[in-house]
Tab-separated table of C-alpha atoms in Angstrom:
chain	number	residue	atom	x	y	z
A	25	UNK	CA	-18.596	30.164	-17.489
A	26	UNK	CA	-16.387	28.270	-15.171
A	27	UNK	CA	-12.911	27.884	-16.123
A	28	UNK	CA	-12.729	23.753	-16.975
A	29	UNK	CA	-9.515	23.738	-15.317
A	30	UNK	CA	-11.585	24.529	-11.648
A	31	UNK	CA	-14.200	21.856	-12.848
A	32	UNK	CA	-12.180	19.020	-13.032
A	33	UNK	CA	-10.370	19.625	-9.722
A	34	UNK	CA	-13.815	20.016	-8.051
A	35	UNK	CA	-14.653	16.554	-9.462
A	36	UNK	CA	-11.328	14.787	-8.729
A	37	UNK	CA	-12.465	16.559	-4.762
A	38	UNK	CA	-15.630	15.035	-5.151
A	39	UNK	CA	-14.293	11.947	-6.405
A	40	UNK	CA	-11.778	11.596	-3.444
A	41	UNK	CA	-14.327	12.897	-0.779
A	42	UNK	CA	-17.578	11.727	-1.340
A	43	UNK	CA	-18.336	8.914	1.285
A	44	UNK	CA	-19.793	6.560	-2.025
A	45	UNK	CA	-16.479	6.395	-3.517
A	46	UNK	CA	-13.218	7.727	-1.847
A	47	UNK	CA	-11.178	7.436	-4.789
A	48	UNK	CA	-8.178	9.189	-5.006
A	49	UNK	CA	-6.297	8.018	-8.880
A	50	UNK	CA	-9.098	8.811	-10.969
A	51	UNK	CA	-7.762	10.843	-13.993
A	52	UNK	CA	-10.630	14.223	-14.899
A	53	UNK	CA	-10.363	15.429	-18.493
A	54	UNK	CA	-12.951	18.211	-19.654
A	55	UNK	CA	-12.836	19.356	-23.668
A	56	UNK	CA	-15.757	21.378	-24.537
A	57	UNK	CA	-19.035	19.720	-22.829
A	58	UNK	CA	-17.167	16.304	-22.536
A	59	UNK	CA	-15.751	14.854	-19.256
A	60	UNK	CA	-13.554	11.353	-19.352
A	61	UNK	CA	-13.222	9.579	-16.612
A	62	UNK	CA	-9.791	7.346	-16.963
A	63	UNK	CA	-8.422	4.726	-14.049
A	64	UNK	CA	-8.413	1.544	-12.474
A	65	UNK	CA	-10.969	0.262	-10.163
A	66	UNK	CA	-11.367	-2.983	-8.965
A	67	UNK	CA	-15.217	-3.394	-9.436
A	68	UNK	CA	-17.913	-2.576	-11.621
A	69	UNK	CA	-20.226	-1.013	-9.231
A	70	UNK	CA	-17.373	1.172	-7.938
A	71	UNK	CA	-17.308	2.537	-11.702
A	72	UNK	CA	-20.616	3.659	-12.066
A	73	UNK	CA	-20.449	4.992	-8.864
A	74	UNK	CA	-17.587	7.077	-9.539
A	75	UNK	CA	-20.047	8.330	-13.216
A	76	UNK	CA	-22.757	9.235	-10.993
A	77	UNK	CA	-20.788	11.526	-8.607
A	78	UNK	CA	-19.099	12.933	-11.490
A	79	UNK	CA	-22.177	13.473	-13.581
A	80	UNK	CA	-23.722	14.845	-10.173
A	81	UNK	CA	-20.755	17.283	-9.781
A	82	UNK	CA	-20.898	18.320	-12.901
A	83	UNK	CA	-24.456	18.001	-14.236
A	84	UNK	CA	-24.057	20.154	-17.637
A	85	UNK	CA	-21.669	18.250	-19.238
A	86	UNK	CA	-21.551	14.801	-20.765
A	87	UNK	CA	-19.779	12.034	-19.141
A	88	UNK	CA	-17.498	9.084	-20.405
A	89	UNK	CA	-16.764	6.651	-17.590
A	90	UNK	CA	-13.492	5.185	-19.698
A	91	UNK	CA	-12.600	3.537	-15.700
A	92	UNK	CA	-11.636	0.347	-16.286
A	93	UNK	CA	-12.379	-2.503	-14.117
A	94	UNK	CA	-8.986	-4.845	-13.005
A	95	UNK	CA	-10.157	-8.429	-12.066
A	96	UNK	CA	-6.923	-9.404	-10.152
A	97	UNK	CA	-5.578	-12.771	-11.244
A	98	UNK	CA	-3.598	-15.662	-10.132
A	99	UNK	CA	-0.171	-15.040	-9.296
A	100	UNK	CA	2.493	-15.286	-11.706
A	101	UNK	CA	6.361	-16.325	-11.657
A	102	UNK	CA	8.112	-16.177	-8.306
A	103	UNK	CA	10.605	-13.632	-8.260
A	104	UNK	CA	13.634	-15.030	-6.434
A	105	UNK	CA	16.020	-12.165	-4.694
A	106	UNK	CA	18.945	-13.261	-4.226
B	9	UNK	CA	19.735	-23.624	-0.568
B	10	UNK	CA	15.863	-22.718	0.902
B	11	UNK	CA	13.955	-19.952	-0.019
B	12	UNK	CA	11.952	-18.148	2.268
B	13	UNK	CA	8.809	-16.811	0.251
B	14	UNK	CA	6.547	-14.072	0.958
B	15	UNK	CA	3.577	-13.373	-0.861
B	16	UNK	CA	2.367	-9.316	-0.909
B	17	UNK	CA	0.066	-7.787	-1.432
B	18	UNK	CA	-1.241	-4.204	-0.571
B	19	UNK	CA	-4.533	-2.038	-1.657
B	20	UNK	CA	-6.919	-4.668	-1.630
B	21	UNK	CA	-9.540	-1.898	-0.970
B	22	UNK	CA	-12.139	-4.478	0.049
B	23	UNK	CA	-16.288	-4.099	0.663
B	24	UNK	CA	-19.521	-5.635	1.216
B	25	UNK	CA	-20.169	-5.604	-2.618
B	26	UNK	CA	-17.007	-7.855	-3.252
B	27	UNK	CA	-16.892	-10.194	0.236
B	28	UNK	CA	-16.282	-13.641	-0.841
B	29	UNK	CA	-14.167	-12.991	-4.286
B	30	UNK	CA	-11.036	-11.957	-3.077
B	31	UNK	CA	-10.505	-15.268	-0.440
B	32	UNK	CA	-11.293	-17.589	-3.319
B	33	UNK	CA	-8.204	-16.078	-5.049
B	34	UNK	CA	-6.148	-16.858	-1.982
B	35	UNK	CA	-6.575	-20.631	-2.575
B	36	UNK	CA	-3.611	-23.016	-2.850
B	37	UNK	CA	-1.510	-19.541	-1.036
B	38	UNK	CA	-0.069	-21.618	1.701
B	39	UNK	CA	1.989	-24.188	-1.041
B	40	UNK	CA	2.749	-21.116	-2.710
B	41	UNK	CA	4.775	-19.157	0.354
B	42	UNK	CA	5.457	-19.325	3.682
B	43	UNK	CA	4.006	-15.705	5.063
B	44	UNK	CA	0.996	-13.328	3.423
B	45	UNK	CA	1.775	-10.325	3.987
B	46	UNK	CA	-0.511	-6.691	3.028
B	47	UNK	CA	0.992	-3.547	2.855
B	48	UNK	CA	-2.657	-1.380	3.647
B	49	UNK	CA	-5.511	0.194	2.306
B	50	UNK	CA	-7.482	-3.180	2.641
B	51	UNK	CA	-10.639	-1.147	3.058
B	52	UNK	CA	-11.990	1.929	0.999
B	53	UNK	CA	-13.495	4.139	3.795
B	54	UNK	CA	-11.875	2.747	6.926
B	55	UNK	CA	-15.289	1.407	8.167
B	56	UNK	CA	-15.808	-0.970	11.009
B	57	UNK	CA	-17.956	-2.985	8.220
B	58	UNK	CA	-15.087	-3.251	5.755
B	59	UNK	CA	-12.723	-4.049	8.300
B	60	UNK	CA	-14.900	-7.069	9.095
B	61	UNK	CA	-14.929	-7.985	5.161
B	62	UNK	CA	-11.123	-7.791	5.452
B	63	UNK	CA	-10.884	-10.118	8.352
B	64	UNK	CA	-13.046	-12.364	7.062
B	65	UNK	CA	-11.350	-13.246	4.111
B	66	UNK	CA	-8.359	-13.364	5.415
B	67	UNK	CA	-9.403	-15.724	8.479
B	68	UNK	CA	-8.116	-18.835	8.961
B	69	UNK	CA	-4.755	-19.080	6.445
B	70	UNK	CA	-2.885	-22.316	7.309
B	71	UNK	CA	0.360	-19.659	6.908
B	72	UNK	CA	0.975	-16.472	8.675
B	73	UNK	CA	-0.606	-13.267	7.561
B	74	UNK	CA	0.833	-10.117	8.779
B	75	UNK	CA	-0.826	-6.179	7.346
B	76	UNK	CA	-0.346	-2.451	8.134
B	77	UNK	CA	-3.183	-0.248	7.162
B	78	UNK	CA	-3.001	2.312	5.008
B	79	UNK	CA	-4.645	5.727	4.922
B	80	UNK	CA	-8.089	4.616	3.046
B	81	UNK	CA	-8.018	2.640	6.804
B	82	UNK	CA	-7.712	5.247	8.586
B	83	UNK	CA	-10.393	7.506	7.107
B	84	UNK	CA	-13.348	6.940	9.907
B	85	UNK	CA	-10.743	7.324	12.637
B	86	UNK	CA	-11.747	3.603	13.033
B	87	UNK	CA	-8.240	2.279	12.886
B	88	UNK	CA	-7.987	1.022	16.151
B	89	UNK	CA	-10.924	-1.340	15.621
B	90	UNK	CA	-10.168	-1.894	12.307
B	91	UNK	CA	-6.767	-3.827	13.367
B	92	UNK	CA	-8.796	-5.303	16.661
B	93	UNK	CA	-11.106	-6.786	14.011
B	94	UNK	CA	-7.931	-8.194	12.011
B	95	UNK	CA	-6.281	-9.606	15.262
B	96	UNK	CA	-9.379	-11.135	16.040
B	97	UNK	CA	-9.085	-13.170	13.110
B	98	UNK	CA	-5.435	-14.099	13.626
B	99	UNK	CA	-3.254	-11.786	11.529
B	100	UNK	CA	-0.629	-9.990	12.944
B	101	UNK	CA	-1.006	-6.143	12.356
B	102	UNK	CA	1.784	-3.931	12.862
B	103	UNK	CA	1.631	-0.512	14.029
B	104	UNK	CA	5.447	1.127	14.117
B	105	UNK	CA	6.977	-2.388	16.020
B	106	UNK	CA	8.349	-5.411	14.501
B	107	UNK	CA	7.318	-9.206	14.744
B	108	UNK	CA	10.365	-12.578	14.250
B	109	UNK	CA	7.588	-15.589	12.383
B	110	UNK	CA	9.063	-18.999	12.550
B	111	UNK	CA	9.160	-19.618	9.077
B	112	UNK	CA	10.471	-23.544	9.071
B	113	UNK	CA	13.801	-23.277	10.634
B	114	UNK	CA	13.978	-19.810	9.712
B	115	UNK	CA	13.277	-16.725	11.424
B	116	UNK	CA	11.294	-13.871	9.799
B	117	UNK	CA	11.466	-10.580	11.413
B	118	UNK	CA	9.302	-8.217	10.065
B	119	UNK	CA	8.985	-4.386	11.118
B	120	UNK	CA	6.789	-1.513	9.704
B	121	UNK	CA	3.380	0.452	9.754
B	122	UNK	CA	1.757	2.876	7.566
B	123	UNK	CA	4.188	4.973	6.833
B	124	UNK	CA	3.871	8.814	6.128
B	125	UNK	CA	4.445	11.309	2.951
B	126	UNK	CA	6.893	14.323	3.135
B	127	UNK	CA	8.530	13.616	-0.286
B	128	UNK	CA	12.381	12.560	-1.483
B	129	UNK	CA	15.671	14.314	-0.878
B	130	UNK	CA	16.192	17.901	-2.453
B	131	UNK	CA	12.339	18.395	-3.164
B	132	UNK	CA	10.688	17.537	0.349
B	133	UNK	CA	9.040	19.223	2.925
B	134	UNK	CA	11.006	20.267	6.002
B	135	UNK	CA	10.516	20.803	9.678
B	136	UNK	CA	9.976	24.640	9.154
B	137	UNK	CA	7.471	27.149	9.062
B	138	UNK	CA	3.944	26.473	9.911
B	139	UNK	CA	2.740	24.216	12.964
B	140	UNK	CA	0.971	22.268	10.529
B	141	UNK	CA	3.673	21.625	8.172
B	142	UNK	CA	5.926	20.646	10.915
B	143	UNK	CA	3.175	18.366	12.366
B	144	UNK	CA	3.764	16.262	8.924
B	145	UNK	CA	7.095	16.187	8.580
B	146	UNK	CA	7.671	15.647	11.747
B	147	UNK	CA	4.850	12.494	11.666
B	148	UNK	CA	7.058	10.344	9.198
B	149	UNK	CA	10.312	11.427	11.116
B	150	UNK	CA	8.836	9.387	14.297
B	151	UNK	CA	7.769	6.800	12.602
B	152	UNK	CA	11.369	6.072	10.303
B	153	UNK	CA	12.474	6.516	14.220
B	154	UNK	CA	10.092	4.108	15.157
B	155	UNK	CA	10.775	1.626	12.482
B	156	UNK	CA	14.962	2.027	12.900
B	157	UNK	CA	15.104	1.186	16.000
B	158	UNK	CA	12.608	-1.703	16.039
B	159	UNK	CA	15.023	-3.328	12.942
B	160	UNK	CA	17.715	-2.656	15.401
B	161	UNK	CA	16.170	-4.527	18.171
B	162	UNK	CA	14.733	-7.418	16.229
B	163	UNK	CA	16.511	-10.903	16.132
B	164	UNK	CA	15.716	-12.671	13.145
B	165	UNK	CA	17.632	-14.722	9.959
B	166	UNK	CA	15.911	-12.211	7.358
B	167	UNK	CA	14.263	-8.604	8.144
B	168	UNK	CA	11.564	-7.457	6.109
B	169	UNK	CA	9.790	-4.105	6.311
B	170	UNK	CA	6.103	-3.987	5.392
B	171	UNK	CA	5.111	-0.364	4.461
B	172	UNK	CA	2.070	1.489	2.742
B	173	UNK	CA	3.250	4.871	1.639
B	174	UNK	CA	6.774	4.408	-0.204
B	175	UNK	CA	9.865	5.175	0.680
B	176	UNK	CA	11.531	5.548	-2.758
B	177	UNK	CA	10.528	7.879	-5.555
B	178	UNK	CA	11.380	4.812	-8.181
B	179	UNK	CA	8.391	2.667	-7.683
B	180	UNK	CA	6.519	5.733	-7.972
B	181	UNK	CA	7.035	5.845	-11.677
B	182	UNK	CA	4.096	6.223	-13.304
B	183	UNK	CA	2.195	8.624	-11.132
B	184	UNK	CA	2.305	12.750	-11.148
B	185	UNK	CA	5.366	13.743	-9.775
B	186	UNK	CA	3.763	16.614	-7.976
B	187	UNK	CA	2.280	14.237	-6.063
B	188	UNK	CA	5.266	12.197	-4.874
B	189	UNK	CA	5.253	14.219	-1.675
B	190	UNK	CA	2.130	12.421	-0.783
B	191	UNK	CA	3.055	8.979	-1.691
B	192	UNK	CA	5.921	8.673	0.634
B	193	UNK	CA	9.332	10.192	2.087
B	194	UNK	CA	12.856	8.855	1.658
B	195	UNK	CA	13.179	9.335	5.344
B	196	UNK	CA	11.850	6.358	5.547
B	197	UNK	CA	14.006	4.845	3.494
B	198	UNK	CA	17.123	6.135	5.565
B	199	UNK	CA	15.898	5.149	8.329
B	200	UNK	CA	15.754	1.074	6.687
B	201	UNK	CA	19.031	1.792	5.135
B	202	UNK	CA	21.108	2.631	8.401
B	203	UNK	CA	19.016	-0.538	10.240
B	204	UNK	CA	19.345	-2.735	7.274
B	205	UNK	CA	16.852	-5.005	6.135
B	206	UNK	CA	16.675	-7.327	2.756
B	207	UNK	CA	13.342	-5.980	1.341
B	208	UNK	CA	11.008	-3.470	1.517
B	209	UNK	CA	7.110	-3.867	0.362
B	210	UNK	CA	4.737	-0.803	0.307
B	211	UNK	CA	1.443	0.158	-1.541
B	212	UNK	CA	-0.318	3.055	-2.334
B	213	UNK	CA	0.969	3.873	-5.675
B	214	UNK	CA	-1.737	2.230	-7.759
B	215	UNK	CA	-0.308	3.889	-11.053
B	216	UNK	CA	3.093	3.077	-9.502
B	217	UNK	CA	6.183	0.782	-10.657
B	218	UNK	CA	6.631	-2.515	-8.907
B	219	UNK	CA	10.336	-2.807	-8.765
B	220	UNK	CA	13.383	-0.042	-6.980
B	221	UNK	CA	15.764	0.128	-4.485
B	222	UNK	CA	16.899	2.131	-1.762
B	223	UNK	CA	19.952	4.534	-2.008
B	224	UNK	CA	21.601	1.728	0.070
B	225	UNK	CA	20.944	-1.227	-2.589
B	226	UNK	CA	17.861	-2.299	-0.219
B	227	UNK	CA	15.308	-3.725	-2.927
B	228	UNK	CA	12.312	-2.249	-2.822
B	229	UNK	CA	8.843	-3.825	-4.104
B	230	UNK	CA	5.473	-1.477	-4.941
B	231	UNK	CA	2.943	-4.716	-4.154
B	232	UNK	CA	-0.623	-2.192	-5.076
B	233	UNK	CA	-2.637	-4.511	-6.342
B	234	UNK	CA	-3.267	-1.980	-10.024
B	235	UNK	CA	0.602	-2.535	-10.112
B	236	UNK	CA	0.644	-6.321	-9.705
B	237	UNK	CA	-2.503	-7.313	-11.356
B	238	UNK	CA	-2.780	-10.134	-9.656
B	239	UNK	CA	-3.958	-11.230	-5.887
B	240	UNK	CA	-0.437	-10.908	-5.017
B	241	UNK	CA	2.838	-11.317	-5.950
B	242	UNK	CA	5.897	-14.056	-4.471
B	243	UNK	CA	9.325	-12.881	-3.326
B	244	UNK	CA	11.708	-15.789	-2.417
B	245	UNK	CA	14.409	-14.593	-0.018
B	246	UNK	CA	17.685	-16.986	-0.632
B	247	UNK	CA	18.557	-18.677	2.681
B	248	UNK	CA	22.223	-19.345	1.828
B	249	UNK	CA	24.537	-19.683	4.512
B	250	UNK	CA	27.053	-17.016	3.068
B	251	UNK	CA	23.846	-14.864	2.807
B	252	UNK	CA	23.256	-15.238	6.429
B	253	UNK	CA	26.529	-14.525	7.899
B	254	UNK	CA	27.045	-11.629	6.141
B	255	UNK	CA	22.871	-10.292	7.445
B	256	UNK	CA	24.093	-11.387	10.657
B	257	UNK	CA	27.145	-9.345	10.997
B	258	UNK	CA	25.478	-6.354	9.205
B	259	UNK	CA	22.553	-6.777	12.020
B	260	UNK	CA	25.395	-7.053	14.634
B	261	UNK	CA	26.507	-3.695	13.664
């Protein structure tokens, strides 16, 4: 069995690489048959994107797409430099 | 007293799935500040498409909009067009030169590109070794080159330099250090800190800390979008008279 330690580096690869998603701060956690996905992404379909190349990198284990989604909002408070 | 305000933003990471939604955040942005500026990554693969998103929603702004790209922009070797598109649509992109904006009575110079990683003092890569190592360092060292002598040049009230990749490890915090070597290099920092300048706004550290200086008390601002959490962020520069003698002497020197 592949050490998980090689798995999640050849998902955070895929992750980075693969032309659907190019994401490069996605944080890979394996325990047992479990992967987490954790992050910020700023859309929804990026997310599940992101779950299917993981699940498709690693097909035997379970995923949990944890990414969460960051609507930017208005701006706040000026910040004066003076 | 007049402040000078620039909104910032950087790692928009825009596409076809989201065209529309990021412009309608940008309303009211022109009674809000006087220059919109984006420190890269606008796109997520560097595409000729998502440059066009990019342009689009930025297209038009009754105040000046001036970007660098960051590497995400570069990643379909496409970032020629990519800042052809975004000149076609009126903003200013800089690519290692410098631009004065007549902000009111004010000048605006602003200098910077992309940037490059290498890493910060005492734990960085060096000009040694293998070709390819010294083809990186050696990358950032022409563009801090680039960028001090175009500060040097430029004429302006206030200097700003607009960077993607950072050139201080403290708005890094937050992300792996064994990364940091890939977020930025401090030589570009040096390189802003002999030239002088009153701020410095980069991207690329989405996990990142929005607030540093330089070793030379240059402040420093991490605008990623993940770090702001919002469209963008203001920074007023004071326009003081004291303030500007004393910029003017330190650009006379």
């Amino acid at each position: 069995m592949e050490a998980p330690q090689y798995v999640v580096a050849r998902v955070q690869q895929a992750l980075a690489e693969d032309g659907r998603t190019h994401e490069l701060g996605i944080r890979v956690d394996i325990r047992g048959d479990q992967l987490f996905l954790r992050g910020q992404v700023s859309g929804a379909e990026q997310r599940e994107r992101l779950g299917q190349v993981a699940h498709e990198t690693a097909p035997e284990l379970h995923v949990h797409n944890e990414i969460k989604v960051v609507d930017a909002g208005a701006p706040g408070e000026d910040e004066h430099l003076d | 007293m007049i402040d000078l305000r620039i909104a910032a933003v950087g790692d928009i990471h825009l596409g076809e799935d989201v065209r529309g939604q990021y412009r309608r955040k940008l309303e009211g942005i022109e009674d809000r500040a006087d220059v919109f500026m984006l420190a890269g990554d606008l796109t997520r693969h560097g595409t000729l498409e998502e440059g066009r998103v990019v342009a689009d929603e930025l297209r038009g702004l009754s105040i000046p909009v001036v970007a660098v790209l960051g590497n995400h922009d570069y990643h379909s070797d496409l970032q020629y067009e990519i800042a052809a598109e975004l000149r076609d649509a009126g903003v200013i992109v800089l690519d290692d030169d410098g631009v004065v904006i007549q902000c009111g009575d004010k000048k605006l110079g602003v200098v910077g590109g992309k940037g490059f990683g290498g890493g910060y003092a005492g734990k960085c890569a060096s000009e040694f070794g293998e070709r390819e190592i010294k083809n990186f360092v050696s990358h950032t060292r022409y563009i801090a080159e680039a960028w001090k002598v175009a500060l040097k040049e430029i004429v302006a009230d206030h200097r700003v330099v607009l960077s993607h990749y950072s050139p201080i490890k403290e708005t890094l915090e937050g992300e792996p250090p064994e990364i940091y070597p890939f977020l930025g290099s401090y030589l570009l920092a040096e390189a802003v800190d002999t030239a002088g300048a009153d701020l410095i706004l980069h991207g690329h550290a989405h996990k990142g800390s929005e607030k540093g200086m330089t070793p030379g008390g240059i402040r420093v601002r991490n605008v990623a979008l993940p770090v702001l959490g919002r469209a963008y962020s203001v920074y007023c520069l004071n326009c003081e008279d004291e303030f500007h003698s004393h910029d003017s002497q330190r650009q006379a020197g």
